[in-house]
Coordinates of C-alpha atoms in Angstrom, one line a residue:
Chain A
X1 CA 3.3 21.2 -3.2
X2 CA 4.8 24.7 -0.8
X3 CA 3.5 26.6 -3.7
X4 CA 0.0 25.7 -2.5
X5 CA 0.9 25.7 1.5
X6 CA -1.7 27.7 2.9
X7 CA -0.8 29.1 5.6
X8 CA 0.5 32.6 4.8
X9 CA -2.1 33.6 2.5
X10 CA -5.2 31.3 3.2
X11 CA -7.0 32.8 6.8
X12 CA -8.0 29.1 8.6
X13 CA -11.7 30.4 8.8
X14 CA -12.3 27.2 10.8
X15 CA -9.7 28.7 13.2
X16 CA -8.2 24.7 13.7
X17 CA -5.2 24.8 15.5
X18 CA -2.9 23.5 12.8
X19 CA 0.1 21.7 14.1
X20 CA 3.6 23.4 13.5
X21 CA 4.6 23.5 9.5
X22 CA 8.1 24.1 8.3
X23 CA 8.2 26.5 5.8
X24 CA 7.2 23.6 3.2
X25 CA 3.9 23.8 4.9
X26 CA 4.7 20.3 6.0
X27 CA 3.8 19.0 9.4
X28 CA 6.4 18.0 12.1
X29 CA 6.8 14.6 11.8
X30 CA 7.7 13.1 16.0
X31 CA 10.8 12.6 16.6
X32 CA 12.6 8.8 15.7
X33 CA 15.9 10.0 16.8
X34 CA 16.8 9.7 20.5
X35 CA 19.3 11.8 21.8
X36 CA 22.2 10.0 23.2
X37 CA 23.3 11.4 26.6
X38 CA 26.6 11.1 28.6
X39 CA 25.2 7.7 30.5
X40 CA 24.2 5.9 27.3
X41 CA 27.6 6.4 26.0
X42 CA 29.2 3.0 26.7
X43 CA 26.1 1.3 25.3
X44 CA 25.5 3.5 21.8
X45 CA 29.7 2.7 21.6
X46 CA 29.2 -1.1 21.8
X47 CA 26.7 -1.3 18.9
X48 CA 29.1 0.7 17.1
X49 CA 31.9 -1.3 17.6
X50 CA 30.1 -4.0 16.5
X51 CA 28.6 -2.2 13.8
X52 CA 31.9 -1.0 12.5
X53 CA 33.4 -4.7 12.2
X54 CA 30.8 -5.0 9.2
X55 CA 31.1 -2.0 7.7
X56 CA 35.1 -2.2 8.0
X57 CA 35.0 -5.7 6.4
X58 CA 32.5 -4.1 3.7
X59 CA 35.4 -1.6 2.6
X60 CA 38.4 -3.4 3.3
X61 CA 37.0 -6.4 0.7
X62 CA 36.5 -3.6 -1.7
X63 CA 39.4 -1.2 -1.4
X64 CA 42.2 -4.1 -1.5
X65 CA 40.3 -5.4 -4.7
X66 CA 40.9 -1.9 -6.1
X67 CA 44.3 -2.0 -5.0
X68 CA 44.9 -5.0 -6.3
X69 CA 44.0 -4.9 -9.4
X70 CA 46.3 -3.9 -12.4
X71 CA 43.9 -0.8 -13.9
X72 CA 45.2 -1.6 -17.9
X73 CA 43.6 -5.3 -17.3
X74 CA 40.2 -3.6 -16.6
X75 CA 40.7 -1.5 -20.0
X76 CA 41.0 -4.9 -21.5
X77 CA 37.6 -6.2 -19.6
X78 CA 35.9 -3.6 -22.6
X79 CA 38.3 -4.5 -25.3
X80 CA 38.5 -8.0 -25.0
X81 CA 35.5 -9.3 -27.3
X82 CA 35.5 -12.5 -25.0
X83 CA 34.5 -10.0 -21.9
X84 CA 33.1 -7.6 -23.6
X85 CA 30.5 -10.2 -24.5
X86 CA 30.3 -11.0 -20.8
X87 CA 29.8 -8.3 -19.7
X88 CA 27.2 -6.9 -22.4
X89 CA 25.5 -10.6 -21.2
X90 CA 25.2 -9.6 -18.0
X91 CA 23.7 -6.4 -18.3
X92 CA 21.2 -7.5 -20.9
X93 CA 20.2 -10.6 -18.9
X94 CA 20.3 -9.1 -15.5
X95 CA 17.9 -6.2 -17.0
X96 CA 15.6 -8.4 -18.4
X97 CA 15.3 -10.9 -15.3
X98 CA 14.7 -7.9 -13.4
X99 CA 12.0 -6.8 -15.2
X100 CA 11.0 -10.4 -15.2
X101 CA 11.1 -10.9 -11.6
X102 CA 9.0 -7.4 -10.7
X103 CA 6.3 -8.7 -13.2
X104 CA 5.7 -11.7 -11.4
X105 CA 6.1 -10.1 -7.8
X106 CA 3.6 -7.4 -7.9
X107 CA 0.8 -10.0 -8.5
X108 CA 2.1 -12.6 -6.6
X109 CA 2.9 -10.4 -3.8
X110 CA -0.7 -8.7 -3.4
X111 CA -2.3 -11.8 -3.6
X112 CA -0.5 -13.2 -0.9
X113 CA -0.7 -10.1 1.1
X114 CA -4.5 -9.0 0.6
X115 CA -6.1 -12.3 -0.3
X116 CA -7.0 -15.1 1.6
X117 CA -6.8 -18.4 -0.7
X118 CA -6.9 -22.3 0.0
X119 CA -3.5 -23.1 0.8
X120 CA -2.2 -20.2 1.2
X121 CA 0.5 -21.5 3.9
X122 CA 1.6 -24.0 1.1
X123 CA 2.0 -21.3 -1.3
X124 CA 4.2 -19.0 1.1
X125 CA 6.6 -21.8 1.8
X126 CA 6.8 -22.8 -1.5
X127 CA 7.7 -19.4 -2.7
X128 CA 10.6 -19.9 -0.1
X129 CA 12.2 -22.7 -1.4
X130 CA 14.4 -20.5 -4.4
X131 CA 15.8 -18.7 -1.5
X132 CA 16.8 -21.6 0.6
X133 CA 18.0 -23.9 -2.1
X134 CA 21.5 -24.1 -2.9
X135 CA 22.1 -22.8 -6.0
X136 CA 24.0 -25.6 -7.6
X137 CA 20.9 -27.5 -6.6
X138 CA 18.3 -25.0 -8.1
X139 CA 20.7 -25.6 -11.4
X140 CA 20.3 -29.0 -11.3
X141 CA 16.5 -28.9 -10.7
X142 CA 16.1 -26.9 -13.8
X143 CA 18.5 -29.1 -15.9
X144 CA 16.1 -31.7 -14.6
X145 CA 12.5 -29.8 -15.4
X146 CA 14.0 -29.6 -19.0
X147 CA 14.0 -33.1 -19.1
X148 CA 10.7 -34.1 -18.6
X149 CA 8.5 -34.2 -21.6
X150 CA 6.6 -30.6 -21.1
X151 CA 10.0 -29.1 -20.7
X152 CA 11.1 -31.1 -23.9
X153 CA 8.4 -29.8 -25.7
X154 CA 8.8 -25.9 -24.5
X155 CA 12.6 -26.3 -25.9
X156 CA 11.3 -27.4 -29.3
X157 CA 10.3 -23.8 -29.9
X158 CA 13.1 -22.0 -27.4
X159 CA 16.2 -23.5 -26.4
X160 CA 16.8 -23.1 -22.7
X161 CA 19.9 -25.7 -21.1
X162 CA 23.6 -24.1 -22.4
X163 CA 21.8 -20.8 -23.9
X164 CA 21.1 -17.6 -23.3
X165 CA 17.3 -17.9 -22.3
X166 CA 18.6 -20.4 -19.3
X167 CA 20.8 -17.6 -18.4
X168 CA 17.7 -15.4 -17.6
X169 CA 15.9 -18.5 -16.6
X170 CA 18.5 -19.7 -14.3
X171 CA 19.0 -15.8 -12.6
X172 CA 15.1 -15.3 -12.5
X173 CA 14.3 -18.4 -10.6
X174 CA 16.5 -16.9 -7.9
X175 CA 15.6 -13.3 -8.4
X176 CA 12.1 -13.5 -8.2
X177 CA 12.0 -15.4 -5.0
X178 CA 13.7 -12.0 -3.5
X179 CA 11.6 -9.2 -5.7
X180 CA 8.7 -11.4 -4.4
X181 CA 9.3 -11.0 -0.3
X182 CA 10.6 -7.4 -1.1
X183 CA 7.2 -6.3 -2.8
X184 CA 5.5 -8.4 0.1
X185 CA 6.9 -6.2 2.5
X186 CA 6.4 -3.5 0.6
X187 CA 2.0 -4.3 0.1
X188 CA 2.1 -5.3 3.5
X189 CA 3.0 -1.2 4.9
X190 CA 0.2 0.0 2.5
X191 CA -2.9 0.9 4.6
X192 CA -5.6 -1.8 3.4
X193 CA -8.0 0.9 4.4
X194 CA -7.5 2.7 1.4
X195 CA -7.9 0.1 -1.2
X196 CA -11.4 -0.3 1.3
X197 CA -12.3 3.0 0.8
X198 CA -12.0 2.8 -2.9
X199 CA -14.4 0.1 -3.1
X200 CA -17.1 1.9 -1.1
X201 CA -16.3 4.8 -3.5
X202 CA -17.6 2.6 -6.3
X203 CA -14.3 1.1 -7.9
X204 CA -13.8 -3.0 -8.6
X205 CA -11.5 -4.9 -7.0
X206 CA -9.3 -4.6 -9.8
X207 CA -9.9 -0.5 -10.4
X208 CA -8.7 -0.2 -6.9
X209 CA -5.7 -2.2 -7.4
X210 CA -4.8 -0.3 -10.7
X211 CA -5.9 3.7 -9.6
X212 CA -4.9 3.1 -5.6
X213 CA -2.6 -0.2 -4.4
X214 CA -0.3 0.2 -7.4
X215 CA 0.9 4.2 -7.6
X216 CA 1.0 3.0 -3.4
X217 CA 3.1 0.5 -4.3
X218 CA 5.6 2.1 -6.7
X219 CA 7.9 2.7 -3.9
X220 CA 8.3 -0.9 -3.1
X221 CA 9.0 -1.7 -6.7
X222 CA 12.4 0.0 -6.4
X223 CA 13.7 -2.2 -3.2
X224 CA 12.2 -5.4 -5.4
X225 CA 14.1 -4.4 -8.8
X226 CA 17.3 -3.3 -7.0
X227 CA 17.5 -6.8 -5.1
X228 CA 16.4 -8.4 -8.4
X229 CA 18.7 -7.0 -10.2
X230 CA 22.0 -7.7 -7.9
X231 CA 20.5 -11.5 -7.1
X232 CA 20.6 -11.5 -10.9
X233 CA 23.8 -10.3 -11.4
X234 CA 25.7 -12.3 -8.7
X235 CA 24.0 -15.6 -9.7
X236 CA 26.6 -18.0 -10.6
X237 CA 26.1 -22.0 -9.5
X238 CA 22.3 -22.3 -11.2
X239 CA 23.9 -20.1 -14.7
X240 CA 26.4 -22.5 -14.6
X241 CA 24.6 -25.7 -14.5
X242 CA 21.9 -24.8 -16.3
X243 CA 23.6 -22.4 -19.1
X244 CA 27.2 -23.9 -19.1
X245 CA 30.1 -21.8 -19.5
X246 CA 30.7 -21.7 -23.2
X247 CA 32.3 -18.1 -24.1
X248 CA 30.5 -15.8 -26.4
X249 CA 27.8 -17.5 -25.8
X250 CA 26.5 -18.2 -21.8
X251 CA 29.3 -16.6 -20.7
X252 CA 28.5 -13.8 -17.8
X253 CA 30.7 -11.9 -15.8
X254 CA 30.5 -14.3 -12.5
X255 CA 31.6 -17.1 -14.9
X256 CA 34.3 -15.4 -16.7
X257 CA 35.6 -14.6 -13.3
X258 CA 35.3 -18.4 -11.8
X259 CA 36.9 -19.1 -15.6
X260 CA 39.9 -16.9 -14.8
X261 CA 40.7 -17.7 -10.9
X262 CA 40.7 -22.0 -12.6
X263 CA 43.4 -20.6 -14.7
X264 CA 45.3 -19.3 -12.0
X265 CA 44.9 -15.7 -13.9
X266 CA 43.9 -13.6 -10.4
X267 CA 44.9 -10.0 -11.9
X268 CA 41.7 -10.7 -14.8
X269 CA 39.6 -12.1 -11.8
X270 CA 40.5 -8.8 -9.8
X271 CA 39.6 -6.8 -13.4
X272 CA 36.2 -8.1 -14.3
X273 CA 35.3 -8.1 -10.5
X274 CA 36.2 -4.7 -10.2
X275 CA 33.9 -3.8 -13.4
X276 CA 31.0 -5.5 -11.5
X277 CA 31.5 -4.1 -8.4
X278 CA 31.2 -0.7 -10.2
X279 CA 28.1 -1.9 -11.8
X280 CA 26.6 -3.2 -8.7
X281 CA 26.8 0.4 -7.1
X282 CA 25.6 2.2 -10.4
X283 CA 22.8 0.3 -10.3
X284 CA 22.3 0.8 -6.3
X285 CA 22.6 4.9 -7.0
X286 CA 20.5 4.8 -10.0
X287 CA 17.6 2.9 -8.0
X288 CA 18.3 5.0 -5.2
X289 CA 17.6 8.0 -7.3
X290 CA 14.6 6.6 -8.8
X291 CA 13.5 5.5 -5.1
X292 CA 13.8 9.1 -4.2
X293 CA 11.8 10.1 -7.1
X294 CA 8.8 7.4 -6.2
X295 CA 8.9 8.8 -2.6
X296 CA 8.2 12.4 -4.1
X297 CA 5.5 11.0 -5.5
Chain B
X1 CA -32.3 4.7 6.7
X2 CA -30.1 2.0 7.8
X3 CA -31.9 -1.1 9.1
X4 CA -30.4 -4.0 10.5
X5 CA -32.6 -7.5 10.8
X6 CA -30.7 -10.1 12.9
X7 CA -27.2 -9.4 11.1
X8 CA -24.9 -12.5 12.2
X9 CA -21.1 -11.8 12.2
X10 CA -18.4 -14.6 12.8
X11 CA -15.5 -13.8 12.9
X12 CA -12.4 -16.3 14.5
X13 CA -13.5 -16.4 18.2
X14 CA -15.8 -13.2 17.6
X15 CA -19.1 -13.7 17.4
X16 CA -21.9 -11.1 16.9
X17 CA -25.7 -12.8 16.5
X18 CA -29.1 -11.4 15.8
X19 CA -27.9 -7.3 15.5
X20 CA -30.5 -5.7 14.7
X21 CA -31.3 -1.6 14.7
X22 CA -32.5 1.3 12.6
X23 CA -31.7 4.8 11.7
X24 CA -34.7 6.9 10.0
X25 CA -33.7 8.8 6.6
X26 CA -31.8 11.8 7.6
X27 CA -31.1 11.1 11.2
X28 CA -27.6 11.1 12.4
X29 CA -27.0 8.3 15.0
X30 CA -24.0 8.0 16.9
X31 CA -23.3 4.6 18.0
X32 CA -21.5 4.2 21.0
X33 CA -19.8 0.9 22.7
X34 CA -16.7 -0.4 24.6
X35 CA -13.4 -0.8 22.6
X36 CA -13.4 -4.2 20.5
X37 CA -17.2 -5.3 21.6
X38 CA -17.5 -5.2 17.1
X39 CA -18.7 -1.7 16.6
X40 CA -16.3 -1.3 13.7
X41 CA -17.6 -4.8 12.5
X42 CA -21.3 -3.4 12.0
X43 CA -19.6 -0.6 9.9
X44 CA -17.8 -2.9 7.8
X45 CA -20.8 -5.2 7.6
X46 CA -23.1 -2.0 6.3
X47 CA -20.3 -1.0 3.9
X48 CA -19.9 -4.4 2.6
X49 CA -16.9 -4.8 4.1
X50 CA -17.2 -7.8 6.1
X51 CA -19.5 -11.0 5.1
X52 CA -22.6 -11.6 7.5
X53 CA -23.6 -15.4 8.4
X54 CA -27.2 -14.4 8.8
X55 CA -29.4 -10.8 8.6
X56 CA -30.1 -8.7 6.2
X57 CA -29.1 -5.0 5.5
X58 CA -31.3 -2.1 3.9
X59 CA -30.2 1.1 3.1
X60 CA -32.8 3.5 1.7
X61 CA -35.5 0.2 1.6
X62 CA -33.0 -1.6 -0.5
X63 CA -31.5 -4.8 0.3
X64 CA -28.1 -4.3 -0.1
X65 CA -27.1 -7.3 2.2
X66 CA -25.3 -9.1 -1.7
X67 CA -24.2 -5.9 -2.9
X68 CA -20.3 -5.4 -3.4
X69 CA -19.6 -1.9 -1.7
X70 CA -19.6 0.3 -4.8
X71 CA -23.2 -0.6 -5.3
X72 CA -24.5 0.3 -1.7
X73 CA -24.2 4.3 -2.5
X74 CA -22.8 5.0 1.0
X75 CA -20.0 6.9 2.0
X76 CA -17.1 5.6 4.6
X77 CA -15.0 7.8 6.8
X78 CA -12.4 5.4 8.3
X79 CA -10.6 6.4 11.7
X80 CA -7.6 7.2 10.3
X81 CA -9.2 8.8 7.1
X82 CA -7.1 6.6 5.1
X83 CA -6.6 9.1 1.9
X84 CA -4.6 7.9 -1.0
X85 CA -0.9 8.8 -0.3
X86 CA -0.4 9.6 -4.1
X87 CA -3.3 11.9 -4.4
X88 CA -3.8 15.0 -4.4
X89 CA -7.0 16.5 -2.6
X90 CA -8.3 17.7 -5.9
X91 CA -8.2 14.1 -7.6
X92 CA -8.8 12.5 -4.3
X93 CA -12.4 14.8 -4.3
X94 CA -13.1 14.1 -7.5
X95 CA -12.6 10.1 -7.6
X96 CA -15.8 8.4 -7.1
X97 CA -16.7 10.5 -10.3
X98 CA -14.0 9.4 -12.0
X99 CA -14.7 5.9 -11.2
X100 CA -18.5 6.7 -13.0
X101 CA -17.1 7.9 -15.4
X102 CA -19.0 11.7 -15.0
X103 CA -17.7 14.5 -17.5
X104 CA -14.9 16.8 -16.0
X105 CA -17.2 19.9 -15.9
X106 CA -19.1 18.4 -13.5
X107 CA -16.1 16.6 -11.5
X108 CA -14.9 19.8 -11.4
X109 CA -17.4 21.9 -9.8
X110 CA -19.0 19.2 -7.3
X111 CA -14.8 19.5 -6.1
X112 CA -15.0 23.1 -6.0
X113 CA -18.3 22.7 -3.9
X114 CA -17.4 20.1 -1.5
X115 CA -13.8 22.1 -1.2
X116 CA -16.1 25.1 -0.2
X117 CA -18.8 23.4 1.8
X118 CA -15.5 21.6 4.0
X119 CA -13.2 25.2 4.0
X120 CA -10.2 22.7 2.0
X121 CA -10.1 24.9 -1.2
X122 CA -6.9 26.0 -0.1
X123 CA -5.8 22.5 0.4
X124 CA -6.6 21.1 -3.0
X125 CA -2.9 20.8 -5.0
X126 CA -1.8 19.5 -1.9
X127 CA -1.2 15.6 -1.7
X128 CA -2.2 14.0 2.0
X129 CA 1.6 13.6 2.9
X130 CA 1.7 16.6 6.7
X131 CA -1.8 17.9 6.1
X132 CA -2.7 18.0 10.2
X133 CA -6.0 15.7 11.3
X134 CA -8.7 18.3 11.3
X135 CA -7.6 18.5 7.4
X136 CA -7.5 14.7 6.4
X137 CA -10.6 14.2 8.1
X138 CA -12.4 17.0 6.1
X139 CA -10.8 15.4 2.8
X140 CA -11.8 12.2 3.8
X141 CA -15.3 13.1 4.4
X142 CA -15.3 15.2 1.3
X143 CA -14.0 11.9 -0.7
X144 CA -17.0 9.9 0.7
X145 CA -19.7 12.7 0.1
X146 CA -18.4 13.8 -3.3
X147 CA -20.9 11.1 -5.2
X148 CA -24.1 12.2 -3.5
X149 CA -24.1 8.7 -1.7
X150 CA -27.6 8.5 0.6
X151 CA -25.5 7.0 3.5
X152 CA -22.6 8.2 5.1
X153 CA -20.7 5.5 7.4
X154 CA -18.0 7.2 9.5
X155 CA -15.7 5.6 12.1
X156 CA -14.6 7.0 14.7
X157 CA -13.0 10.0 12.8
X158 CA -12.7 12.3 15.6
X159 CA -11.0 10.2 17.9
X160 CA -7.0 11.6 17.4
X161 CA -8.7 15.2 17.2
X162 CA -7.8 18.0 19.6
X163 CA -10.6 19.2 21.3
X164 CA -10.5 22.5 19.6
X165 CA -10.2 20.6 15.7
X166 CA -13.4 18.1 17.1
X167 CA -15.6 21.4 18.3
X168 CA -15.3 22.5 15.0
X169 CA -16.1 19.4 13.2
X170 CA -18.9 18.5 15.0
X171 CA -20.4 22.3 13.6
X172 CA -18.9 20.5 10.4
X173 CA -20.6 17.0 10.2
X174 CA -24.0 18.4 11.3
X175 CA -23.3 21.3 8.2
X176 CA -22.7 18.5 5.8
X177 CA -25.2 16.2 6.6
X178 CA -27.5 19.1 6.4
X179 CA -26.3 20.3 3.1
X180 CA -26.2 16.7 1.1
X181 CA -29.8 15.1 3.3
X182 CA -27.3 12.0 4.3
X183 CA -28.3 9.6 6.9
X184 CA -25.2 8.9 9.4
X185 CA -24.3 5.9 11.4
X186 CA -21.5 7.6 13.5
X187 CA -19.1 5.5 15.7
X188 CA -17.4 6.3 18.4
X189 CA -16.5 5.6 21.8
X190 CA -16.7 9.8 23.5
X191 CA -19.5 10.6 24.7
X192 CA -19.3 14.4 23.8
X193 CA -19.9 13.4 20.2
X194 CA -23.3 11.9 20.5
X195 CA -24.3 15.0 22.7
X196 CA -23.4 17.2 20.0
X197 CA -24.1 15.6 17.1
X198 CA -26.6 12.5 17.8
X199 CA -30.8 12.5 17.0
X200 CA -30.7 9.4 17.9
X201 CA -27.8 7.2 20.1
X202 CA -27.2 3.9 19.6
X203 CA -24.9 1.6 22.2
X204 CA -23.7 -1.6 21.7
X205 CA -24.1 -3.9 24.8
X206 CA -23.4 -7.5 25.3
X207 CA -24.0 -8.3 21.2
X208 CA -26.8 -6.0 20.8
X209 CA -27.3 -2.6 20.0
X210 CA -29.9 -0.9 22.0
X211 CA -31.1 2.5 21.6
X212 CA -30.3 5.3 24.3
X213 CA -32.2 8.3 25.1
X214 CA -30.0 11.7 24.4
X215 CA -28.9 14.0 27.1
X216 CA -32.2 16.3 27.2
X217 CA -31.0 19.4 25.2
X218 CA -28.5 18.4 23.0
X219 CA -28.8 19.2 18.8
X220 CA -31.2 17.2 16.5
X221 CA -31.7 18.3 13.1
X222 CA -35.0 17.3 12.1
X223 CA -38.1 17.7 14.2
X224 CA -39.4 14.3 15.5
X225 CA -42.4 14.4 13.0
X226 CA -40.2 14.6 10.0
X227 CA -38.7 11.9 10.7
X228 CA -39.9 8.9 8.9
X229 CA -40.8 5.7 11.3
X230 CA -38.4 2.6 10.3
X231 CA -40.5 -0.5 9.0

């Protein structure tokens, strides 16, 4: 983009007072930052130390786990074929609920954002109801749905209570509900001007949605795969209801863990939760990274 | 030409009735009107926008008051120019084309021209992302002439302009309109603009639009028999 700035080379024939470019050619963005002066000292120090009980928390959870734990049992979290199943599970599942969950949130999300629908309140509190359900309940519910007779017939051709596609079920019913009010959020900032414009310009409804809304709303599919993908990951009560617990076969990580601590073995629990914990922030950076790349765009 | 015939809008607890006005081919009308009396709402209503309860709307004699807003050939100008963040000038110049469908060759040099005729050649690898106002505006106004549409629709588009940038556009918008024969329905709410770029000004009192003569002396770009009556 600098490559094309045009301010050294180019003479402004219209002679418009450009505002101030950095050297990128980009304009000054105003200011978001206030400066804190001596008198607002006391004040910016309370939020801190309120801030920094969180954040202290945050670490202190994380860096006793690491101290805790024994570092040879989290070798045996990969040699183990018990948790290396687990763990393989997880990533597979959590991958494909994610890409599960952003499928169904980029529709559902624009409609509820740019179209107006009977019933649309019904619809928005409905889409709610994954996200203030307990999870043990959402479990149950699906245990439940598998018993009537359409969700009898759907397992004659896939098997869904105590097997691998009710792992992803079970995560993606919670997932989606978040990857849903993320990329809701995310339609919402885009200017519904522009997807106007591209109508007047001679696209459909649907061109403008393909060739404007959507590149738009790459950046929002980042937050919405990220918090999929962790939701997915962490989910524990509906997997376990719904898939069981049977190892090498609906065994995740959050399980093998639960599995471990009913044991009484807390030095395996500390292992595998260790291995998701780096997971969970290798995913975070790696969506962070690819959130930096969409914003590029 | 833009003619209204007793154009209806409802909106919740907004209510325009019986609008009715017209703007001969080629004439650049400024419409003028208080902040939030619905002089936006006409726009959107001519641009297809906005669904009217009762009226009808003809651009260039054709009733366009069923049309979806790709089929009205006009061109729309919002007040924040609205370009497409991931765009780049080029690609944002050459769109409607590539929404018909035209071959590149000539996507490519009705870009170059309308980079020309709006001084944004140097501006064309750029995406919209700290390009100042006086340069979105001349993208966004390339964007909506870069089809040859018959109408141009703009709103409000000078309004977060320095004075300096808005001098020079007004030289612009009269140059353009000129150089593509568009008929404009300009909004805004500054006087200054209809003196310098209004034939004909339009102000929107009390739920109707009623037409205004212009300061004696100020720019018209047609002589008044060249300009066809309205029906």
């Amino acid at each position: 983009m600098a490559a094309n700035a045009p301010d050294a080379t180019t003479p402004q024939s219209t002679g418009e007072a450009s505002p101030p470019r950095s050297a990128g050619g980009e304009t000054l963005a105003p200011s978001t930052i206030l400066p804190v002066r001596g008198p607002d000292l006391p004040f910016i120090l309370a939020l801190g130390l309120i801030a920094s009980v969180y954040v202290v928390l945050i670490v202190g959870m994380i860096s006793s786990t690491m101290f805790y734990v024994q570092w040879p049992i989290v070798g045996e979290v990969f040699t183990n074929p018990r948790y290396r199943y687990a763990v393989l599970l997880t990533l597979i599942s959590c991958s494909i609920t994610t890409i599960l969950s952003v499928w169904i949130a980029v529709p559902t999300a624009y409609l509820m954002t740019r179209v107006d629908f009977p019933g649309k309140r019904l619809v928005d509190a409905i889409l709610d109801i994954p996200i203030v359900l307990p999870p043990l309940v959402i479990g149950l519910a699906l245990l439940m749905l598998f018993q009537t007779p359409p969700g009898r017939f759907l397992q004659g051709y896939v098997r869904f209570t105590y097997a691998i596609p009710g792992v992803i079920l079970a995560q993606f019913m919670v997932s989606s509900a978040f990857a849903i009010r993320t990329m809701m959020a995310a339609f919402a900032e885009i200017n519904p001007r522009q997807e106007q414009v591209a109508v007047t310009l001679g696209c459909t409804r649907a061109q403008a949605f393909w060739w404007v809304v959507l590149p738009e709303a790459r950046r929002g599919m980042v937050p919405a795969a990220t918090i999929a993908w962790a939701r997915a990951m962490g989910e524990f009560g509906p997997v376990l209801v719904f898939a069981g617990t049977t190892p090498m076969r609906t065994e995740v990580m959050p399980t093998s863990i639960f599995l471990e601590l009913q044991v009484g073995n807390l030095g395996m629990a500390a292992g595998i939760a260790i291995v998701m914990v780096a997971l969970a922030l290798a995913v975070l950076i790696l969506m962070r990274w690819a959130g930096h790349g969409a914003k590029m765009l | 030409m833009i003619r209204l015939e007793n154009v209806s809008i409802r909106l919740n607890g907004f209510a325009l009735e019986n609008v009715s006005f017209c703007v001969p081919t080629g004439e650049y009308a400024v419409l003028m009107g208080r902040t939030g009396c619905g002089k936006t709402t006409i726009l959107e209503a001519i641009c297809g926008l906005r669904p009217i309860a009762a009226g009808r709307i003809y651009l260039m004699d054709t009733d366009v008051t069923h049309l979806v807003p790709g089929k009205r050939n006009l061109g729309l100008v919002p007040q924040d120019a609205a370009l497409f963040t991931t765009m780049t000038v080029e690609e944002q110049l050459g769109f409607a084309l590539r929404v018909r469908n035209r071959p590149r060759a000539e996507i490519r040099a009705r870009v170059e021209e309308m980079a020309q005729l709006l001084n944004i050649t140097h501006l064309l690898k750029r995406r919209p992302h700290g390009l100042s106002g006086g340069e979105r505006q001349r993208v966004a106004l390339g964007r909506a002439l870069s089809f040859r549409p018959r109408v141009l629709c703009l709103d409000e588009p000078l309004s977060a302009l320095d004075d300096e940038t808005r001098f020079q556009m007004y030289d612009l918008l009269k140059l353009a309109q000129r150089h593509e024969h568009v008929t404009v329905l300009h909004i805004s709410h500054n006087r200054e603009d209809a003196d310098h770029l209004a034939d004909r000004l339009l102000r929107l009192e009390n739920g109707q639009v009623v037409e205004y003569p212009l300061k004696p002396g100020s720019t018209c770009s047609l002589d008044s028999d060249e300009i066809p009556s309205c029906k």
